[in-house]
Coordinates of C-alpha atoms and ligand atoms in Angstrom, one line a residue:
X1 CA 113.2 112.1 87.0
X2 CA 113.0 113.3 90.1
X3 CA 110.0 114.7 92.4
X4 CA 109.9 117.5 95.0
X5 CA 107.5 118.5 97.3
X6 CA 104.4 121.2 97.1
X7 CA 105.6 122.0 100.8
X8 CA 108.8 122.4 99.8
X9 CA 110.7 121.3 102.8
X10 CA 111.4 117.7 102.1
X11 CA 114.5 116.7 100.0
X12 CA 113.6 115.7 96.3
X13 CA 113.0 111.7 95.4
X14 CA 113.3 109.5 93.0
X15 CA 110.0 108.3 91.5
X16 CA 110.6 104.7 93.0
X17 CA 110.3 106.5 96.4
X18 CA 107.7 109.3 95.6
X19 CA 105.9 105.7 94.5
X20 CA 106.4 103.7 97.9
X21 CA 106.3 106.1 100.5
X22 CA 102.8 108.3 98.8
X23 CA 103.4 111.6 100.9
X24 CA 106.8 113.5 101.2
X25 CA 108.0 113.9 104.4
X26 CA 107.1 117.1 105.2
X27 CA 103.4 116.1 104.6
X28 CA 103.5 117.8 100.7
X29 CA 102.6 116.2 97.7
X30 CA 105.2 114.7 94.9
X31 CA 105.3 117.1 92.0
X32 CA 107.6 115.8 89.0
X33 CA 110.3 118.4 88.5
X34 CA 109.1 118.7 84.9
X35 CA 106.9 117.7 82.3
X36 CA 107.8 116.7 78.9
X37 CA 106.0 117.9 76.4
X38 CA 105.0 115.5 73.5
X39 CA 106.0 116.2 69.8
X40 CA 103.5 117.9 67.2
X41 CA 103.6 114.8 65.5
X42 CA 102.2 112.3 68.2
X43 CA 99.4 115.0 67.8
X44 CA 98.9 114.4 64.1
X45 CA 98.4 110.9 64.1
X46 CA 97.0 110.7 67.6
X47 CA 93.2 110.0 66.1
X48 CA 94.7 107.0 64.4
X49 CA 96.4 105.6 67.4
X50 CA 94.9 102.6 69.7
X51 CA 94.2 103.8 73.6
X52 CA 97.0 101.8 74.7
X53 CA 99.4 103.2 72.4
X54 CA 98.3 107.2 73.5
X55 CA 98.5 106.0 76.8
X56 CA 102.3 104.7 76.5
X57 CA 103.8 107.4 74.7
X58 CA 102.0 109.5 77.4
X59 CA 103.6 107.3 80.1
X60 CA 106.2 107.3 78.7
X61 CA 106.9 110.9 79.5
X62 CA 106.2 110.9 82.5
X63 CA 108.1 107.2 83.7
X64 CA 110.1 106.5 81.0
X65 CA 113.6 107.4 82.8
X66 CA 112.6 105.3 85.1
X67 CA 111.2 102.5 84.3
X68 CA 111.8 100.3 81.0
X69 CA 110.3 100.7 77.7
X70 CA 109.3 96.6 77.9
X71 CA 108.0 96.9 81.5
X72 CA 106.1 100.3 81.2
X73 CA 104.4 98.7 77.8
X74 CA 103.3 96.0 79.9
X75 CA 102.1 98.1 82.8
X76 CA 100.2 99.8 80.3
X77 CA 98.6 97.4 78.3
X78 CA 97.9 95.1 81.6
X79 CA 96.0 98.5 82.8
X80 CA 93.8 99.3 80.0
X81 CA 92.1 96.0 79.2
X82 CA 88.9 97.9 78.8
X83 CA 87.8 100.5 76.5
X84 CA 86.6 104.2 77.4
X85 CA 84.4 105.6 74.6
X86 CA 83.2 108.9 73.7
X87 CA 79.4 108.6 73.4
X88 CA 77.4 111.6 72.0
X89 CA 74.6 112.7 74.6
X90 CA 73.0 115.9 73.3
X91 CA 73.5 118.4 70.5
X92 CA 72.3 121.4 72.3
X93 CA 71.7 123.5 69.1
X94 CA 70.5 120.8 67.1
X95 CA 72.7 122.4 64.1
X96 CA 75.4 120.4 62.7
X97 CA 77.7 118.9 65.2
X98 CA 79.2 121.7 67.2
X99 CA 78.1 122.7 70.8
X100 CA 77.6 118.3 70.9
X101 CA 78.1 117.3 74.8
X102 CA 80.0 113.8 74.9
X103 CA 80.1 111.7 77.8
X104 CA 83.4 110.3 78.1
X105 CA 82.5 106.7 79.4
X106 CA 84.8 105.7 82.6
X107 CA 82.9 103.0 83.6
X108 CA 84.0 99.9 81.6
X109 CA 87.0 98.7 83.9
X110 CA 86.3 95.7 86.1
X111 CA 84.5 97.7 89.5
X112 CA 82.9 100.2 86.8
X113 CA 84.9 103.5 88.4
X114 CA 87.3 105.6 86.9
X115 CA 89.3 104.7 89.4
X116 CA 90.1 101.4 88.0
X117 CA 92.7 102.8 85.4
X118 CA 94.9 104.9 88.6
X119 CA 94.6 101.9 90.8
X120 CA 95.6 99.1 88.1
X121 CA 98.6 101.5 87.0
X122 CA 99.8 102.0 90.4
X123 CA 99.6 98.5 91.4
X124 CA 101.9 97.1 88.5
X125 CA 104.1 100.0 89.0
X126 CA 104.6 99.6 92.7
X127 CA 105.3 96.0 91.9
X128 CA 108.0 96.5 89.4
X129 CA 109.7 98.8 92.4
X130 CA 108.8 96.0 95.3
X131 CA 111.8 94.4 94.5
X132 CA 114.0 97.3 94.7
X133 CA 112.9 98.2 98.0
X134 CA 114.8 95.3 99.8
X135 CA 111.8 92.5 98.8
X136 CA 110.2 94.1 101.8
X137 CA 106.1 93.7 101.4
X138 CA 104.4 97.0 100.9
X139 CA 101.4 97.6 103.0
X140 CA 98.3 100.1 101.0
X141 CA 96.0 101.6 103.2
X142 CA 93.0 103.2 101.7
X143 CA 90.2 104.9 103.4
X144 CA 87.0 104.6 101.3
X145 CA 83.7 105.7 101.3
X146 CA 82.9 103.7 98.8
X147 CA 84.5 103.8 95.4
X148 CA 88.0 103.8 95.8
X149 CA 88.1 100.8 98.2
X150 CA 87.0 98.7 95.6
X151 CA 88.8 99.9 92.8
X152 CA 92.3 99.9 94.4
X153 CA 91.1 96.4 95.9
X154 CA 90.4 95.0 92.6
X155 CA 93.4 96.6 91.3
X156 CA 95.7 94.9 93.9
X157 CA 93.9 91.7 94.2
X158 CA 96.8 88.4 93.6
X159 CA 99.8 91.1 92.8
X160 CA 102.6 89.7 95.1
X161 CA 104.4 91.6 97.9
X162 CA 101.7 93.8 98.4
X163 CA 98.6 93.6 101.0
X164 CA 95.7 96.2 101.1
X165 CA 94.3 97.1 103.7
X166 CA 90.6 99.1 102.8
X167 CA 89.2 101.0 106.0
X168 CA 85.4 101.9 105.2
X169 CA 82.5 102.8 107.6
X170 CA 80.3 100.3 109.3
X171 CA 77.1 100.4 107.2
X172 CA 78.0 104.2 104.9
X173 CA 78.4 102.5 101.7
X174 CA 76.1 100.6 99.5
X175 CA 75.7 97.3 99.5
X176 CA 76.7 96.6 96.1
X177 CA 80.1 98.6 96.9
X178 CA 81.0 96.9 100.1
X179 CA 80.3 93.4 98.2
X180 CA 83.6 95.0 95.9
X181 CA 86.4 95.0 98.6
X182 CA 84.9 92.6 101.3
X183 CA 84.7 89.5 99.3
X184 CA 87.8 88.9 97.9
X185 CA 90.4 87.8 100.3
X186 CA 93.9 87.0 99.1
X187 CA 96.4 90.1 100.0
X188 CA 93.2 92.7 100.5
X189 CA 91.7 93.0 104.0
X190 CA 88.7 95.1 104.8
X191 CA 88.5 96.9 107.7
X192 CA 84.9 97.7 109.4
X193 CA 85.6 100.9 111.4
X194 CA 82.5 101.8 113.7
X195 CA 82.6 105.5 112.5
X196 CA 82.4 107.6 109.9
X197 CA 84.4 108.3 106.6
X198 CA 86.5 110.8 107.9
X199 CA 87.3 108.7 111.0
X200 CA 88.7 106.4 108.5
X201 CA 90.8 109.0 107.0
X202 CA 92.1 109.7 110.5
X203 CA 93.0 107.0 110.9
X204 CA 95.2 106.1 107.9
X205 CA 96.5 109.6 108.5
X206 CA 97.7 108.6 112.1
X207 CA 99.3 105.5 111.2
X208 CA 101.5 106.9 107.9
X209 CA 103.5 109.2 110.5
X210 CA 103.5 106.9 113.4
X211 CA 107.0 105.8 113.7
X212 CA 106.2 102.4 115.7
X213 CA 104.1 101.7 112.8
X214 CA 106.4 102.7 109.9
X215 CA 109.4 100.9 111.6
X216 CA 107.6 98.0 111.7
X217 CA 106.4 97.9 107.9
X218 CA 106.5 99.9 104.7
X219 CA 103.2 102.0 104.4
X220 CA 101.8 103.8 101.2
X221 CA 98.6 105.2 100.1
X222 CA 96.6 104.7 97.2
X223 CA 94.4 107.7 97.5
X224 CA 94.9 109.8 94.8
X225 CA 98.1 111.8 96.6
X226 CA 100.0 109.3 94.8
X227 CA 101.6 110.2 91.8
X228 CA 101.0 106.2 90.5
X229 CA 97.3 106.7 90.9
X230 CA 96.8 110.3 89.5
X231 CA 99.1 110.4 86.7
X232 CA 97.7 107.4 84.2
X233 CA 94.1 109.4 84.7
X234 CA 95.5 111.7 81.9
X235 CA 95.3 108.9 79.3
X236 CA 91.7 109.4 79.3
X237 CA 91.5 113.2 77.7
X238 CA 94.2 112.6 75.2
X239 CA 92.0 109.7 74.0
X240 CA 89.1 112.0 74.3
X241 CA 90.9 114.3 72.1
X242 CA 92.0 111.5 70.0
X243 CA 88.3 110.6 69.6
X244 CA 87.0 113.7 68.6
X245 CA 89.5 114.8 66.2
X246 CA 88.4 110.8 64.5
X247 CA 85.2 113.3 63.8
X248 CA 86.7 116.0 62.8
X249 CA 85.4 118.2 66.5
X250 CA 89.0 119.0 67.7
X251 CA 89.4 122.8 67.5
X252 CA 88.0 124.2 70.8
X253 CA 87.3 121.6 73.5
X254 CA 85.9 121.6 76.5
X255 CA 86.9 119.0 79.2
X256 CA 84.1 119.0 82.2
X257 CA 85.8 117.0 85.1
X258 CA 83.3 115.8 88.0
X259 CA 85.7 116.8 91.1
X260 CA 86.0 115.7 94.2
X261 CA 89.5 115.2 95.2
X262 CA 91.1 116.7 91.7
X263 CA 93.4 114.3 91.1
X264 CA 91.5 113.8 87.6
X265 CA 90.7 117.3 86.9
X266 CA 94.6 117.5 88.1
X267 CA 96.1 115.0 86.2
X268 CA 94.0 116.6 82.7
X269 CA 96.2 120.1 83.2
X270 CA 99.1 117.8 83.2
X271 CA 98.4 116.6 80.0
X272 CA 97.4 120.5 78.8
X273 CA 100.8 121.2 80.3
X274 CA 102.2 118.4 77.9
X275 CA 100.4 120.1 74.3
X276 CA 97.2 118.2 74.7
X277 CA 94.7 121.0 72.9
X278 CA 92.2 121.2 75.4
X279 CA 90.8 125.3 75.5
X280 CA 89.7 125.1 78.7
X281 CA 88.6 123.1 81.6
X282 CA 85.1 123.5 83.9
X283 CA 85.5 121.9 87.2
X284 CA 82.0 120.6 88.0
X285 CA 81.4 119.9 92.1
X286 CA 78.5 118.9 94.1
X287 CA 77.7 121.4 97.4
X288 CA 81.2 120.9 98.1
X289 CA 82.0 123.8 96.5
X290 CA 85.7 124.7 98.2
X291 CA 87.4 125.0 94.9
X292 CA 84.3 127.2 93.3
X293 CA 84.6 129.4 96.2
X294 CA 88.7 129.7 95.3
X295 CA 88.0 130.7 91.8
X296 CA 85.7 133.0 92.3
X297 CA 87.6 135.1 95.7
X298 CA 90.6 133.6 95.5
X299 CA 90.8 132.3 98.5
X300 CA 90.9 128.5 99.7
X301 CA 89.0 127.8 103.1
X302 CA 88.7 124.2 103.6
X303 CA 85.2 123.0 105.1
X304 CA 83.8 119.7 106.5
X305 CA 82.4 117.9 103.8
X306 CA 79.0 117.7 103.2
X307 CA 77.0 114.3 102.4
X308 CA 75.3 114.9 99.3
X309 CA 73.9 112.1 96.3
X310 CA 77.1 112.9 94.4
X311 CA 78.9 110.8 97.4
X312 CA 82.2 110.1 95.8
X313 CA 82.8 113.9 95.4
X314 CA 81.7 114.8 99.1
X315 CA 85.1 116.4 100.0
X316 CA 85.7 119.4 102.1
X317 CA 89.6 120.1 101.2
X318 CA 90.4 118.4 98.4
X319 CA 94.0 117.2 98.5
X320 CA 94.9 118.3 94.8
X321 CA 94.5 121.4 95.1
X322 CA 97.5 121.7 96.6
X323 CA 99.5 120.5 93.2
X324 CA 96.7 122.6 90.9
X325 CA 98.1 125.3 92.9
X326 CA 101.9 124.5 92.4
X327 CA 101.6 123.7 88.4
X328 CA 100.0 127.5 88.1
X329 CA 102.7 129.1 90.5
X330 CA 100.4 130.0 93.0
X331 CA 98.6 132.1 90.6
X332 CA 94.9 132.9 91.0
X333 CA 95.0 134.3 87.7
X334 CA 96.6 131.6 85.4
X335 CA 94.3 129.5 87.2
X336 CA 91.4 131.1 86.6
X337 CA 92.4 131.4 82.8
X338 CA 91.8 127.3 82.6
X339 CA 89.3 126.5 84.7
X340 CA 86.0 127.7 85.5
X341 CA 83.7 126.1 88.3
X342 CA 80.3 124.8 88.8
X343 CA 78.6 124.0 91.8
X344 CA 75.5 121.8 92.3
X345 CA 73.0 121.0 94.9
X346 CA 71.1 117.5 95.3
X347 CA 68.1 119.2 94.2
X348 CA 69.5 120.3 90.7
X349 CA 71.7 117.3 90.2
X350 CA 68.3 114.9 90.7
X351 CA 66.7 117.3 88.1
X352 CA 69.6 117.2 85.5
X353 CA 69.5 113.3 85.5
X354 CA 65.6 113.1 84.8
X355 CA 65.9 115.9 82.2
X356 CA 68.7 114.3 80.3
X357 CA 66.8 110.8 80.0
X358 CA 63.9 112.8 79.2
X359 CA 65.7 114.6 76.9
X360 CA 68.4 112.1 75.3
X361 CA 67.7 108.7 76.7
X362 CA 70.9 109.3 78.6
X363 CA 70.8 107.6 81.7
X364 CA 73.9 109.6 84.1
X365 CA 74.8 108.7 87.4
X366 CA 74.6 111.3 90.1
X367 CA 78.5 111.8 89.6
X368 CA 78.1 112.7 85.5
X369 CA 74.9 114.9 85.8
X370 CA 77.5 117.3 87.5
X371 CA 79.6 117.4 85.0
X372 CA 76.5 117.4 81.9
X373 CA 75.1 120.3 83.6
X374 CA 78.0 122.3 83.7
X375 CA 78.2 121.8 79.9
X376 CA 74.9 122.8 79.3
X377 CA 75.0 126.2 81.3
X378 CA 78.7 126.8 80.1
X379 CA 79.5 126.0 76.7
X380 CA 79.9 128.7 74.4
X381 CA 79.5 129.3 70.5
X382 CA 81.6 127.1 68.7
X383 CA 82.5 124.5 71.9
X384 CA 82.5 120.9 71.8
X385 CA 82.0 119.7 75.1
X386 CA 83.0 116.5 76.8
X387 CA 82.2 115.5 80.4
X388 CA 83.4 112.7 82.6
X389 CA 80.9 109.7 83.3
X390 CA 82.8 108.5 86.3
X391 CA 81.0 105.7 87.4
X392 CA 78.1 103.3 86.0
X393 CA 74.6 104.2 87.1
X394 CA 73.9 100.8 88.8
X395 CA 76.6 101.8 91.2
X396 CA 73.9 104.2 92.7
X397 CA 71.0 102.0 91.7
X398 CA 69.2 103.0 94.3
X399 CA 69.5 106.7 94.6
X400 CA 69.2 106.4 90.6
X401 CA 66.0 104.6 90.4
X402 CA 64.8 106.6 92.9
X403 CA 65.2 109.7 91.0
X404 CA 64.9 108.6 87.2
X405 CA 62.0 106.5 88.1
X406 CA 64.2 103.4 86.3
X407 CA 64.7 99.8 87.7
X408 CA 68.3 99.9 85.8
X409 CA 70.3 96.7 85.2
X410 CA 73.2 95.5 87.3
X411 CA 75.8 94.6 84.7
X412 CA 76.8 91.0 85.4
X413 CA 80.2 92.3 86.8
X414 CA 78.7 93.7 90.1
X415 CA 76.4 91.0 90.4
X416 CA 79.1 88.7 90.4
X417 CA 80.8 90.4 93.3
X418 CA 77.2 90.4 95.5
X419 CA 78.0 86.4 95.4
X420 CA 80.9 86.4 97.2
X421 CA 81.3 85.6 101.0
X422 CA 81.4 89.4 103.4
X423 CA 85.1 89.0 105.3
X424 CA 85.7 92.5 107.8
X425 CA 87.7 93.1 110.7
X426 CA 86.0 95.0 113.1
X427 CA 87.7 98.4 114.6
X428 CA 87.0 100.7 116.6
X429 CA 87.5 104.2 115.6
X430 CA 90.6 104.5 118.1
X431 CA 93.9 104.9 116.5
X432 CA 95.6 102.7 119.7
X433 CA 93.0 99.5 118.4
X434 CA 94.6 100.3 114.8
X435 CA 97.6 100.4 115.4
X436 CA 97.8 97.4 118.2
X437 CA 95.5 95.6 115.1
X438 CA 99.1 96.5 112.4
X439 CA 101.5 95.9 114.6
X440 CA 100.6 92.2 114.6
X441 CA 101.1 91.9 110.6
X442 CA 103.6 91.0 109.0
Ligands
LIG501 C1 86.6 109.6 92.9 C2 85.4 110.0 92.1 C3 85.2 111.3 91.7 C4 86.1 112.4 92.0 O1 87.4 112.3 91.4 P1 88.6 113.1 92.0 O2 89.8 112.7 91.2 O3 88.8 112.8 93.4 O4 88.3 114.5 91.8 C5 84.1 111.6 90.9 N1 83.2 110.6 90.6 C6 83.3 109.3 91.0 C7 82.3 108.3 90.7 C8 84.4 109.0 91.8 O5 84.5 107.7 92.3

């Protein structure tokens, strides 16, 4: 299968190249050139089907021309050594079992982020391609303000002929994540940048369309632009779906996706695209509410993003849109006939956390109350809801306890990671110190 561009100007790739290089070269994003949709029958055995399986026959449509049936079963199963279950959080009406909000648990895989699946998946897949590309070593670069450094760190971590390199800002993310992506060593080297997030970004940025730098070695990113790490996040809602038609709640669902950057919510209308039964989607965002404003004018006006509790969502021009956009051919209103928005400040996202513990004995993160909330104002007669827990609630221990009044466990995964030894590399915020800093890499 080949891919094309949202900007339309670059020629099309193949998905080995859409894989390695991340970005097309006319700065677009890789769309595939079309989706396959899955049989009615997949669909009426799907609730007796294991995650893994769901997930290969989905992969399969989307990778399957191009890479083997052996490897991709590999890939897949290697990825999803961890389960993501469908936990009942409230029944709103208290009447039978419709209008029931689910929490889709994301947090099981080994840095508790969603992430963990896209970053997994792409690593394996990058490394079935590595040799392909001339046995040349293929250098990730990830800016992080947190979460994604140490899931596509951890994801990487020992796979051969690649090296990570994780930019973060000196002393902006919480302990407990830095401990993720500065303690491992092998082929994964953080990067201390005396800035802030978006200085990271600019960073990365600068050095993808450098040509000193790209002569001198292969570059990719692992941000959610690439169509290794967005895809495989579509296993999650057929398994969601899979899990409520198991009890027998699969007529009109809702799908509540926590957004920051959309490649989830993004990768979920691929899967609507490809027969999954989903009625409709509610985008749920912190303040960052670029994509509300869209839906409700129309228009997109990118903003600097705002720091808010619901950090892993604070994103002023989210870089999915641009594919949301494409898959609806650039129409407002097919868009609009999906997905709905929500928009919530710290304020109300502290308050939906206490009331849900209060209420269920839910504990959310910051991340999911988003995503709750927008269930509970926007579900409708006859719905059954699920939203997107996206990350464990000891991530944010802090800001949690803080708010729920809780001193919540750290599972004895993150606690492991707090014993490791901190490694950085200092940087400046300078592009010139970066790049002098890659040029001496191999
Ligand atoms: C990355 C992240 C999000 C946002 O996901 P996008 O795919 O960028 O929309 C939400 N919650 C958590 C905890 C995250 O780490």
């Amino acid at each position: 299968m080949n891919y094309y561009s949202t900007n339309g100007k670059a020629p099309l790739a193949t998905l080995q190249k859409a894989v390695v290089k991340g970005l097309a070269e006319d700065k677009g994003l890789y769309m595939p050139q079309s989706i396959k949709p899955l049989p009615q029958s997949f669909f009426d055995k799907i609730h007796d089907l294991t995650f893994q399986e769901i997930a290969y026959q989905v992969a399969d449509c989307f990778f399957g021309e191009d890479v083997e049936a052996d490897a991709l079963r590999r890939i897949v199963n290697d990825t999803l050594s961890f389960d993501v279950p469908l936990v009942k959080v409230s029944d709103p009406k208290g009447e039978g079992q419709k209008g029931a909000i689910y929490s889709l648990e994301l947090f099981h895989g080994p840095t508790l982020a969603f992430k963990d699946v896209g970053a997994r998946f792409m690593a394996r897949l990058l490394r079935y391609f590595a040799p392909a590309s001339g046995g040349k070593k293929v250098n990730v670069l990830v800016a992080t303000s947190g979460d994604t450094g140490s899931a596509v760190a951890n994801g990487f971590l020992g796979v051969e002929g690649i090296h990570v390199y994780v930019l973060y800002p000196k002393g902006k993310v919480s302990p407990i994540q830095e401990c993720q992506f500065t303690t491992l060593g092998q082929n994964i080297t953080a990067i201390e940048v005396d800035g802030v997030f978006d200085d990271c970004q600019a960073l990365v940025k600068s050095a993808f369309i450098d040509k000193d730098l790209t002569d001198h070695m292969q570059l990719t990113s692992a941000n959610s632009i690439n169509v290794a790490r967005f895809l495989p996040q579509s296993f999650y809602y057929f398994y969601a779906y899979a899990q409520l038609k198991k009890l027998g709640l699969a007529d009109n669902v809702v799908a509540c996706v926590p957004s920051g950057n959309f490649g989830n919510l993004c990768s979920a209308l691929f899967g609507k695209r490809m027969g999954l039964p989903v009625k409709r989607f509610i985008a749920a965002n912190n303040e960052n509410d670029v994509f509300y404003y869209y839906l409700m004018t129309g228009s997109y006006y990118p903003k600097r993003s705002m720091q808010t509790i619901a950090n892993a969502m604070d994103v002023g021009d989210p870089s999915n849109f641009a594919r949301i956009y494409d898959l609806y051919g650039r129409s407002h209103e097919a868009i609009c006939a999906d997905i709905s928005g929500a928009t919530y400040t710290d304020e109300q996202i502290a308050y939906t956390m206490r009331q849900c513990l209060c209420e269920t004995g839910y504990q959310l993160d910051p991340h999911g109350a988003c995503g709750y909330r927008a269930l509970q104002e926007g579900l409708c007669e006859g719905e059954v809801g699920f939203f997107l827990e996206t990350a464990h609630p000891a991530k944010f221990k802090q800001v949690v306890d803080e708010i729920c009044d809780t001193d919540i466990e750290i599972p004895a995964r993150l606690q492991a990671f707090m014993q490791g030894k901190k490694q950085s590399v200092g940087m400046s915020k300078n592009f010139a110190d970066f790049k002098a800093y890659l040029l001496k890499q191999q």
